[in-house]
Short mmCIF file of C-alpha atoms in Angstrom, two decimals:
data_model
loop_
_atom_site.label_atom_id
_atom_site.label_comp_id
_atom_site.label_asym_id
_atom_site.label_seq_id
_atom_site.Cartn_x
_atom_site.Cartn_y
_atom_site.Cartn_z
CA MET A 1 0.26 0.04 0.23
CA LEU A 2 2.79 2.19 -1.21
CA ILE A 3 2.32 6.24 -2.20
CA PRO A 4 3.96 7.24 -4.10
CA LYS A 5 2.77 3.79 -5.91
CA PRO A 6 6.67 2.06 -7.39
CA ALA A 7 7.29 1.80 -11.38
CA ARG A 8 7.93 -2.16 -10.49
CA ILE A 9 6.83 -4.54 -7.35
CA ALA A 10 6.33 -8.34 -7.43
CA ALA A 11 4.80 -10.49 -4.56
CA ARG A 12 6.58 -12.92 -2.99
CA GLU A 13 6.51 -16.15 -0.30
CA GLY A 14 6.37 -15.63 3.48
CA ARG A 15 7.43 -12.75 5.50
CA PHE A 16 10.76 -10.57 6.81
CA SER A 17 10.47 -9.94 10.50
CA LEU A 18 12.45 -7.66 12.73
CA ALA A 19 13.67 -8.74 15.97
CA PRO A 20 15.45 -6.84 18.79
CA GLY A 21 19.37 -6.58 18.36
CA MET A 22 19.10 -7.89 14.66
CA ARG A 23 21.88 -6.48 12.57
CA ILE A 24 22.20 -3.45 9.64
CA HIS A 25 25.34 -3.70 7.35
CA ALA A 26 25.47 -0.01 5.21
CA PRO A 27 28.68 0.42 3.85
CA GLY A 28 28.75 4.66 2.78
CA ALA A 29 25.46 4.79 4.13
CA SER A 30 25.39 5.23 8.01
CA SER A 31 23.41 8.71 7.72
CA ILE A 32 20.44 6.77 6.18
CA VAL A 33 20.45 4.44 8.85
CA ASP A 34 20.99 6.77 11.10
CA LEU A 35 17.54 7.56 9.53
CA ILE A 36 15.99 4.83 9.61
CA ARG A 37 16.94 3.42 13.27
CA PRO A 38 15.14 6.19 15.21
CA ALA A 39 12.23 5.54 13.22
CA ILE A 40 12.27 1.42 14.54
CA ARG A 41 12.83 2.33 17.91
CA SER A 42 10.02 4.84 18.09
CA ARG A 43 7.38 2.30 16.31
CA PHE A 44 8.88 -0.92 17.96
CA GLY A 45 10.66 -0.20 20.96
CA PHE A 46 13.98 -1.84 19.69
CA ASP A 47 17.03 -1.01 17.85
CA LEU A 48 19.03 -2.39 15.08
CA ARG A 49 22.54 -2.89 15.53
CA PRO A 50 25.29 -1.71 13.18
CA ALA A 51 27.05 -4.32 11.57
CA GLU A 52 30.61 -3.78 9.98
CA GLU A 53 29.90 -7.43 8.33
CA GLU A 54 27.24 -9.35 6.44
CA ALA A 55 24.00 -8.95 8.58
CA SER A 56 20.23 -9.68 7.43
CA ILE A 57 19.39 -6.35 6.61
CA ARG A 58 22.00 -4.86 3.77
CA LEU A 59 21.64 -1.70 2.42
CA GLU A 60 24.21 -1.34 -0.60
CA LEU A 61 25.19 1.52 -2.42
CA ASP A 62 27.37 0.76 -5.71
CA PRO A 63 28.07 3.84 -8.18
CA ASP A 64 28.20 1.31 -11.23
CA ALA A 65 24.99 0.17 -10.96
CA ARG A 66 23.87 0.81 -13.94
CA GLU A 67 21.07 -0.88 -14.38
CA ILE A 68 19.58 0.84 -11.84
CA ASP A 69 17.93 4.88 -12.23
CA PRO A 70 20.49 7.67 -10.16
CA ASP A 71 17.47 8.19 -8.35
CA GLY A 72 15.46 4.72 -7.85
CA TYR A 73 16.66 1.64 -6.04
CA VAL A 74 15.65 -2.14 -5.98
CA LEU A 75 14.93 -4.06 -2.92
CA SER A 76 14.46 -7.64 -2.31
CA ILE A 77 12.78 -8.82 1.06
CA GLU A 78 12.83 -12.19 1.72
CA PRO A 79 12.36 -14.50 4.40
CA ARG A 80 15.52 -14.60 6.19
CA SER A 81 17.08 -11.16 4.41
CA LEU A 82 16.62 -7.69 3.06
CA ARG A 83 18.60 -6.16 0.34
CA LEU A 84 18.38 -2.79 -0.79
CA ARG A 85 20.64 -1.51 -3.71
CA ALA A 86 21.20 2.13 -5.08
CA SER A 87 23.65 3.83 -7.51
CA THR A 88 23.63 6.74 -5.43
CA ARG A 89 23.18 8.42 -1.84
CA PRO A 90 18.70 9.87 -2.92
CA GLY A 91 18.16 6.60 -4.43
CA LEU A 92 19.05 4.76 -1.29
CA PHE A 93 17.52 7.47 0.56
CA HIS A 94 14.33 6.88 -1.53
CA GLY A 95 14.01 3.03 -0.66
CA ALA A 96 14.58 3.44 2.22
CA GLN A 97 11.51 5.65 2.66
CA THR A 98 9.81 2.83 1.07
CA ILE A 99 10.95 0.35 3.83
CA LEU A 100 9.63 2.56 6.36
CA GLN A 101 6.10 2.81 4.86
CA LEU A 102 5.83 -1.24 4.36
CA LEU A 103 6.47 -1.57 7.90
CA PRO A 104 3.29 -0.82 10.79
CA ASP A 105 3.08 2.50 12.07
CA SER A 106 3.00 1.12 16.07
CA ALA A 107 4.11 -2.02 18.16
CA ARG A 108 0.43 -2.66 18.13
CA GLU A 109 1.12 -4.70 14.36
CA ALA A 110 4.07 -7.43 13.72
CA PRO A 111 7.40 -5.54 12.88
CA ASP A 112 7.41 -7.74 9.53
CA LEU A 113 7.36 -6.97 5.65
CA ALA A 114 5.69 -9.07 3.13
CA CYS A 115 8.85 -10.62 0.99
CA CYS A 116 8.31 -9.17 -2.84
CA GLU A 117 10.51 -7.27 -5.46
CA ILE A 118 10.47 -3.46 -5.89
CA ALA A 119 12.46 -1.56 -9.43
CA ASP A 120 11.25 1.48 -8.58
CA HIS A 121 12.44 5.18 -9.83
CA PRO A 122 10.97 8.66 -10.72
CA ARG A 123 9.02 9.94 -13.48
CA PHE A 124 10.32 13.50 -13.15
CA ARG A 125 13.44 14.80 -11.71
CA TRP A 126 11.86 18.39 -9.92
CA ARG A 127 9.16 16.81 -7.46
CA GLY A 128 8.63 20.10 -5.19
CA LEU A 129 6.37 21.61 -2.69
CA HIS A 130 6.53 25.35 -2.60
CA LEU A 131 5.42 27.05 0.47
CA ASP A 132 4.92 30.76 1.39
CA VAL A 133 5.84 32.51 4.53
CA SER A 134 5.77 35.69 3.49
CA ARG A 135 1.39 36.18 4.13
CA HIS A 136 2.00 34.46 6.82
CA PHE A 137 5.00 33.36 9.21
CA PHE A 138 5.89 29.71 9.74
CA ASP A 139 9.22 28.99 12.34
CA ALA A 140 12.19 26.76 11.70
CA GLU A 141 10.22 23.90 13.25
CA ARG A 142 7.25 24.24 10.96
CA ILE A 143 10.38 24.21 7.99
CA LEU A 144 11.77 21.20 9.38
CA GLU A 145 8.05 19.37 9.25
CA ALA A 146 7.27 20.75 5.48
CA ILE A 147 10.71 18.79 4.83
CA ASP A 148 9.98 15.65 6.26
CA TRP A 149 6.62 15.84 4.30
CA CYS A 150 8.80 15.72 0.90
CA ALA A 151 11.16 13.16 2.13
CA MET A 152 8.49 10.64 3.16
CA HIS A 153 7.00 10.82 -0.38
CA LYS A 154 9.87 10.79 -2.19
CA LEU A 155 9.55 14.77 -3.18
CA ASN A 156 12.90 16.46 -3.78
CA VAL A 157 12.63 20.37 -3.94
CA LEU A 158 11.35 22.61 -1.34
CA HIS A 159 10.20 25.93 -2.96
CA TRP A 160 11.03 28.68 -0.25
CA HIS A 161 8.79 31.68 -0.74
CA LEU A 162 10.43 34.32 1.58
CA THR A 163 9.75 37.84 0.51
CA ASP A 164 6.68 39.59 -1.01
CA ASP A 165 4.98 42.71 -0.05
CA GLN A 166 3.56 41.67 3.14
CA GLY A 167 6.41 40.02 4.59
CA TRP A 168 10.50 39.56 4.39
CA ARG A 169 11.61 37.10 6.24
CA LEU A 170 15.35 36.17 5.09
CA PRO A 171 18.57 38.34 6.99
CA ILE A 172 20.25 40.13 4.38
CA GLU A 173 23.66 41.43 6.29
CA SER A 174 24.21 44.43 3.98
CA PHE A 175 20.39 45.20 3.92
CA PRO A 176 19.40 44.87 8.06
CA ARG A 177 15.99 46.67 7.64
CA LEU A 178 14.55 44.20 5.37
CA VAL A 179 14.17 42.27 8.37
CA GLU A 180 13.94 44.89 11.15
CA VAL A 181 11.04 47.09 9.03
CA GLY A 182 10.09 44.43 6.41
CA SER A 183 9.39 41.35 8.51
CA ARG A 184 6.57 42.75 10.57
CA ARG A 185 2.57 44.80 9.43
CA LEU A 186 0.17 46.08 11.53
CA GLU A 187 -3.14 44.22 10.33
CA PRO A 188 -6.14 45.55 10.62
CA ASP A 189 -7.46 44.72 14.24
CA GLY A 190 -4.35 46.92 15.48
CA SER A 191 -2.23 43.42 16.63
CA VAL A 192 1.05 42.67 14.33
CA HIS A 193 2.30 39.78 12.24
CA ARG A 194 5.79 39.64 12.32
CA GLY A 195 8.61 36.96 11.70
CA ALA A 196 11.77 36.26 10.23
CA TYR A 197 14.77 33.38 10.12
CA ALA A 198 17.94 33.58 12.53
CA LEU A 199 20.74 32.72 9.95
CA ASP A 200 21.17 29.70 12.09
CA ASP A 201 17.44 28.34 11.33
CA ILE A 202 18.64 28.85 7.89
CA ARG A 203 21.49 26.91 7.98
CA ARG A 204 19.61 24.23 10.25
CA VAL A 205 17.07 23.98 7.49
CA ILE A 206 19.32 23.42 4.85
CA ALA A 207 21.10 21.04 6.87
CA HIS A 208 18.09 18.97 7.87
CA ALA A 209 16.81 19.21 3.88
CA ALA A 210 20.20 17.68 3.05
CA ARG A 211 20.19 14.55 4.89
CA ARG A 212 16.96 13.81 3.32
CA PHE A 213 18.35 14.79 -0.26
CA VAL A 214 15.85 18.05 -0.37
CA GLU A 215 17.19 20.86 -2.01
CA ILE A 216 15.50 24.64 -1.07
CA VAL A 217 14.97 26.41 -3.38
CA PRO A 218 14.74 30.07 -1.98
CA GLU A 219 12.43 32.90 -3.98
CA ILE A 220 13.54 36.42 -3.46
CA GLU A 221 10.66 38.10 -5.32
CA MET A 222 11.63 40.88 -7.75
CA PRO A 223 11.23 43.28 -9.41
CA GLY A 224 7.44 43.21 -8.32
CA HIS A 225 5.77 41.70 -4.77
CA ALA A 226 8.32 44.16 -3.27
CA ARG A 227 6.08 46.69 -0.90
CA ALA A 228 8.44 45.14 2.52
CA ALA A 229 11.22 45.56 0.90
CA ILE A 230 10.28 49.26 -0.05
CA ALA A 231 8.85 49.57 3.31
CA ALA A 232 12.29 49.43 4.73
CA TYR A 233 14.24 51.47 1.61
CA PRO A 234 11.73 53.69 -0.22
CA GLU A 235 14.49 55.00 -2.14
CA LEU A 236 14.40 51.65 -4.20
CA SER A 237 10.66 52.58 -5.47
CA CYS A 238 10.40 54.97 -8.39
CA GLU A 239 8.33 57.81 -6.37
CA GLY A 240 10.98 56.83 -3.03
CA GLU A 241 7.71 57.72 -0.59
CA PRO A 242 7.65 55.96 2.78
CA LEU A 243 5.12 53.51 2.54
CA PRO A 244 4.19 50.39 4.55
CA VAL A 245 4.40 46.61 4.88
CA PRO A 246 0.51 46.24 3.80
CA SER A 247 -2.16 44.28 5.41
CA GLU A 248 -3.66 43.45 2.57
CA TRP A 249 -3.35 41.40 -0.23
CA GLY A 250 -3.25 41.57 -3.66
CA ILE A 251 -1.16 43.11 -6.70
CA PHE A 252 0.30 46.72 -5.52
CA ASP A 253 1.94 49.40 -8.44
CA ASP A 254 5.28 50.08 -5.82
CA VAL A 255 7.85 47.67 -7.47
CA LEU A 256 11.22 48.12 -7.90
CA CYS A 257 12.81 50.78 -10.33
CA ALA A 258 14.39 49.74 -13.00
CA GLY A 259 15.81 52.85 -14.25
CA SER A 260 17.14 52.90 -10.54
CA ASP A 261 21.40 51.62 -10.62
CA SER A 262 20.82 51.42 -6.95
CA ALA A 263 17.72 49.03 -7.12
CA LEU A 264 19.84 46.86 -9.85
CA ASP A 265 22.93 46.77 -7.13
CA PHE A 266 20.06 46.22 -4.43
CA ALA A 267 19.24 43.04 -6.42
CA ARG A 268 22.36 42.15 -7.35
CA ARG A 269 23.67 42.49 -3.09
CA VAL A 270 20.80 40.62 -1.66
CA LEU A 271 21.69 37.67 -4.14
CA ASP A 272 24.69 37.26 -3.83
CA GLU A 273 24.23 36.74 0.10
CA VAL A 274 21.06 34.17 -0.82
CA SER A 275 23.76 32.53 -2.93
CA GLY A 276 26.00 32.48 -0.09
CA ILE A 277 23.19 31.15 2.05
CA PHE A 278 21.74 28.43 0.27
CA PRO A 279 24.04 26.02 -1.51
CA GLY A 280 21.56 24.80 -4.10
CA ARG A 281 21.87 24.74 -7.66
CA PHE A 282 18.61 27.08 -8.36
CA VAL A 283 17.49 31.00 -7.14
CA HIS A 284 14.24 32.24 -7.48
CA ILE A 285 13.59 35.36 -8.65
CA GLY A 286 9.65 35.51 -8.67
CA GLY A 287 9.49 37.71 -11.62
CA ASP A 288 5.44 37.67 -11.64
CA GLU A 289 2.97 39.91 -11.96
CA CYS A 290 4.67 43.51 -11.46
CA PRO A 291 3.14 46.19 -12.21
CA LYS A 292 4.30 49.16 -14.76
CA ALA A 293 2.19 52.26 -13.95
CA ARG A 294 4.99 53.86 -12.20
CA TRP A 295 7.71 53.46 -14.58
CA ALA A 296 5.22 54.80 -17.01
CA GLU A 297 5.58 57.67 -15.12
CA CYS A 298 9.02 57.26 -14.26
CA PRO A 299 11.97 59.69 -15.36
CA ARG A 300 14.49 57.42 -14.51
CA CYS A 301 12.65 54.18 -16.17
CA ARG A 302 11.80 56.47 -19.03
CA ALA A 303 15.64 57.29 -19.27
CA ARG A 304 16.82 53.68 -18.73
CA MET A 305 14.83 52.48 -22.11
CA ALA A 306 15.88 55.89 -24.07
CA ALA A 307 19.40 54.45 -23.07
CA GLU A 308 18.95 50.91 -24.16
CA GLY A 309 16.55 51.22 -26.83
CA ILE A 310 14.07 50.00 -24.65
CA GLY A 311 11.01 50.18 -26.76
CA ASP A 312 8.03 48.90 -23.83
CA LEU A 313 7.59 48.40 -20.33
CA GLY A 314 7.13 44.79 -20.59
CA ASN A 315 11.09 44.90 -22.31
CA LEU A 316 12.06 47.01 -19.50
CA GLN A 317 10.87 44.09 -17.27
CA GLY A 318 12.68 41.60 -19.57
CA TRP A 319 15.93 44.29 -19.25
CA PHE A 320 15.88 44.04 -15.29
CA THR A 321 15.41 40.51 -15.52
CA SER A 322 18.47 39.28 -17.70
CA ARG A 323 20.82 41.66 -15.52
CA VAL A 324 19.95 39.51 -12.74
CA GLY A 325 20.10 36.23 -14.30
CA LYS A 326 23.47 37.15 -15.62
CA HIS A 327 24.36 38.31 -12.22
CA LEU A 328 23.01 34.82 -11.27
CA GLU A 329 25.19 32.95 -13.30
CA SER A 330 28.27 34.70 -12.58
CA LEU A 331 28.05 33.41 -9.20
CA GLY A 332 27.22 29.70 -9.82
CA LYS A 333 23.26 29.64 -10.13
CA ARG A 334 20.41 29.18 -12.39
CA MET A 335 18.06 31.61 -12.29
CA ILE A 336 14.35 30.24 -12.21
CA GLY A 337 11.32 32.53 -12.31
CA TRP A 338 7.64 32.61 -12.70
CA ASP A 339 6.09 32.54 -16.39
CA GLU A 340 6.67 35.97 -16.71
CA ILE A 341 9.99 36.39 -17.15
CA LEU A 342 9.97 35.03 -20.78
CA SER A 343 8.06 38.17 -21.27
CA GLY A 344 10.60 41.49 -22.93
CA GLY A 345 14.48 40.57 -23.36
CA SER A 346 16.72 37.42 -23.36
CA LEU A 347 16.88 34.70 -20.61
CA PRO A 348 19.98 32.87 -19.98
CA PRO A 349 20.37 30.14 -21.54
CA ASP A 350 20.59 28.30 -18.82
CA ALA A 351 17.74 29.77 -16.40
CA ALA A 352 14.34 27.71 -15.83
CA VAL A 353 10.95 28.60 -16.24
CA MET A 354 8.03 27.88 -13.30
CA SER A 355 4.46 28.18 -15.95
CA TRP A 356 1.47 28.74 -13.49
CA ARG A 357 -0.51 30.59 -15.71
CA GLY A 358 -1.68 27.03 -17.20
CA PHE A 359 1.08 25.38 -19.56
CA ARG A 360 1.08 28.22 -22.28
CA GLY A 361 4.07 29.97 -20.93
CA GLY A 362 5.71 26.16 -20.16
CA ILE A 363 5.15 24.93 -23.45
CA ASP A 364 6.98 28.24 -24.93
CA ALA A 365 9.93 27.89 -22.60
CA VAL A 366 10.87 24.21 -24.03
CA HIS A 367 10.22 25.67 -27.43
CA ARG A 368 13.30 28.44 -26.53
CA GLY A 369 14.70 26.02 -25.03
CA HIS A 370 15.04 26.70 -21.52
CA ASP A 371 14.37 24.23 -18.92
CA VAL A 372 10.68 24.00 -17.30
CA VAL A 373 8.61 22.93 -13.95
CA MET A 374 4.90 23.13 -14.79
CA SER A 375 2.66 24.46 -11.56
CA PRO A 376 -0.13 25.60 -13.16
CA THR A 377 -3.32 26.70 -10.71
CA ASP A 378 -5.87 24.00 -12.00
CA HIS A 379 -3.92 21.21 -10.82
CA CYS A 380 -1.15 22.54 -8.50
CA TYR A 381 -2.73 25.33 -6.43
CA PHE A 382 -3.59 24.06 -2.44
CA ASP A 383 -4.99 26.91 -1.70
CA TYR A 384 -8.08 26.52 -3.18
CA TYR A 385 -10.69 24.77 -1.57
CA GLN A 386 -10.74 20.79 -1.96
CA GLY A 387 -14.37 20.42 -2.08
CA PRO A 388 -17.59 22.66 -1.84
CA PRO A 389 -16.85 26.26 0.31
CA GLU A 390 -19.39 26.09 2.75
CA SER A 391 -17.78 22.77 4.07
CA GLU A 392 -14.60 23.88 3.54
CA PRO A 393 -12.48 26.02 5.48
CA PRO A 394 -11.47 29.37 4.61
CA ALA A 395 -9.48 28.98 1.11
CA PHE A 396 -8.70 31.62 -2.23
CA PRO A 397 -12.23 31.13 -4.15
CA ARG A 398 -11.42 28.15 -6.61
CA GLU A 399 -12.06 24.69 -5.94
CA LEU A 400 -9.01 21.92 -6.45
CA PRO A 401 -10.61 18.69 -5.59
CA LEU A 402 -8.07 15.53 -5.36
CA GLU A 403 -9.27 14.16 -8.70
CA LYS A 404 -8.14 16.68 -10.12
CA VAL A 405 -4.79 17.22 -8.37
CA TYR A 406 -4.02 13.18 -9.81
CA ALA A 407 -5.25 14.13 -13.56
CA PHE A 408 -2.18 16.53 -13.87
CA ASP A 409 0.24 15.45 -16.34
CA PRO A 410 3.46 17.77 -15.99
CA VAL A 411 4.15 16.87 -20.33
CA PRO A 412 1.29 18.08 -22.14
CA PRO A 413 0.15 17.47 -25.60
CA GLY A 414 1.98 19.51 -28.04
CA ILE A 415 5.64 18.80 -26.44
CA ASP A 416 7.56 16.25 -29.16
CA HIS A 417 9.53 13.76 -27.53
CA ALA A 418 13.13 14.94 -28.10
CA SER A 419 11.91 18.32 -26.12
CA ARG A 420 10.32 16.35 -22.78
CA THR A 421 13.77 16.62 -21.64
CA ARG A 422 13.02 20.15 -20.93
CA ILE A 423 10.21 19.40 -18.52
CA LEU A 424 11.72 18.38 -14.93
CA GLY A 425 8.53 17.90 -13.27
CA GLY A 426 5.95 20.04 -11.57
CA GLN A 427 5.11 21.03 -8.04
CA ALA A 428 2.30 21.55 -5.54
CA ASN A 429 1.84 25.34 -4.64
CA VAL A 430 0.72 26.57 -0.69
CA TRP A 431 0.10 30.45 -0.63
CA THR A 432 -0.91 31.18 2.81
CA GLU A 433 -3.08 34.65 1.99
CA ARG A 434 -5.84 32.38 3.82
CA ILE A 435 -3.91 30.20 5.97
CA PRO A 436 -2.70 31.51 8.90
CA THR A 437 -1.84 28.71 11.08
CA TRP A 438 -0.33 25.37 10.67
CA ALA A 439 -3.39 23.09 11.40
CA HIS A 440 -5.27 24.87 8.53
CA LEU A 441 -1.86 24.36 6.28
CA GLN A 442 -1.49 20.67 6.84
CA TYR A 443 -5.37 20.31 6.27
CA MET A 444 -4.83 22.23 2.84
CA VAL A 445 -1.86 19.81 1.83
CA PHE A 446 -3.22 16.43 3.02
CA PRO A 447 -4.10 14.18 1.32
CA ARG A 448 -3.36 16.22 -1.95
CA LEU A 449 0.12 16.14 -1.64
CA CYS A 450 0.18 12.36 -1.79
CA ALA A 451 -1.63 12.92 -5.06
CA MET A 452 1.02 14.87 -6.51
CA ALA A 453 3.93 12.77 -5.29
CA GLU A 454 2.21 10.06 -6.92
CA VAL A 455 1.73 12.26 -10.25
CA LEU A 456 5.71 13.24 -10.26
CA TRP A 457 6.83 9.92 -9.43
CA SER A 458 5.36 6.95 -10.66
CA PRO A 459 4.67 5.94 -14.50
CA ALA A 460 1.87 7.55 -15.95
CA GLU A 461 0.60 4.79 -17.72
CA THR A 462 0.37 3.22 -14.22
CA ARG A 463 -2.30 5.88 -12.87
CA ASP A 464 -5.52 5.02 -11.46
CA PHE A 465 -7.47 6.83 -9.48
CA ASP A 466 -9.39 4.18 -7.46
CA ASP A 467 -6.42 2.28 -6.83
CA PHE A 468 -4.83 5.19 -5.72
CA VAL A 469 -7.89 6.36 -3.34
CA ARG A 470 -7.33 2.64 -1.85
CA ARG A 471 -3.85 3.35 -0.61
CA LEU A 472 -4.34 6.28 0.42
CA ARG A 473 -6.91 4.99 3.24
CA ARG A 474 -3.46 3.59 4.53
CA GLN A 475 -1.90 6.80 3.86
CA GLU A 476 -4.56 8.46 5.78
CA GLN A 477 -3.31 6.10 9.02
CA ARG A 478 -0.42 6.97 8.82
CA LEU A 479 -0.98 10.89 9.06
CA ASP A 480 -2.84 9.88 12.09
CA ALA A 481 0.10 8.69 13.24
CA LEU A 482 2.44 10.94 12.80
CA GLY A 483 -0.19 13.85 13.96
CA ILE A 484 -0.71 15.45 10.71
CA ARG A 485 -4.08 17.16 10.01
CA HIS A 486 -5.34 16.32 6.96
CA ARG A 487 -9.08 16.61 4.91
CA PRO A 488 -10.47 12.93 5.44
CA LEU A 489 -11.07 11.08 2.49
CA GLU A 490 -14.97 10.27 1.13
CA PRO A 491 -16.84 7.59 1.71
CA PRO A 492 -16.15 4.49 -0.22
CA ARG A 493 -17.60 4.40 -3.51
CA ALA A 494 -20.70 2.07 -3.89
#
């Protein structure tokens, strides 16, 4: 009853039973054993002993095992032995997650596994969860939990939305007022919503993710969705007037001034520090929903357009984005942004695009030779209602039921076979304007994240919603055992 469903599974006769004092041999994979042993201890009250020689449980890391996909694994369970093989450490980790799913959740059941052979690998390289902490802040302990959700479902990206109009959550040494001013806002009821991470928090999150082979992709919004930054440093805007961090949701006209050298320098210096903090390949620069009204009236923006031969305001954003992208490239990073970054100007060749306004932006990006992460609203926005609004907690006023998430395919019609490698994968997006508490967020994420995990990991040809729901009923018990709030499944179909 696994989620996501393995690529291939063959049942065998018998069962393999864990017992106190049983030994585990894992040359070169001690960090993965260190994650398995506490899980066994907490569920069943006994430990597995590390062994330097042969043991009944073996985790084998074999870089030369070319028959195994780089992120995949082969798990063989016999009555007297359990053998997990992989060619990479992420593959071995994914196999370990399968073992933990196969085991009971507590000592109320015998700690044994049905014998089988599983040969498994992911369909996509990018299997992500996006989490917005700008609209409502969640502390580092909650982010660690979200990473664990990713790990148990074989997701490998946490897209961390750290800045927006309503809050700046990341400390930047060169610009201390970003958190001193930009991390707090006055709410309509007179209360203050605040929150920012210390660098030690960030490092702890990164280390926790690395041990679970989850890449943290930070998002620093520019040039739009920048009111929190402008509240801290008004000179970054076209008008230079002091503005508060807004408590309303929506899109605001005040954005970074594309004609200002100091605003472009601000963007570069912030990205210098972000690139030094986060070791991953990608940095997300947002780029979505940037109004041009202030630019149209700004003498500096008009002068920039004249000096650079820029014909319209859309191309002015393209000019800004291309310079940001080239700067990230010089830092050894890859820029990724929402699909608006395709408009105006040229992107660095290795820039990637996240398609949210349907599939069209992603298809366009693929045809231009860019890698793409598909995340269209109709399938991937987990701030939407899961069912009829009258029976659900507050959400964005659109519906995204479980079955529609499961129907998502990141490869749309119109993409030829040769171009499909440009589609890195997809992700679920959690925007938190209407999600003020962690319990509410859990409810919005689960069980839809289980469906997204299967879409991004399992072969498309094996997908079967009724079969998924049957397995999901078992996954509900795992979520309950972990204390994760979730929307209950509907009653079984007649």
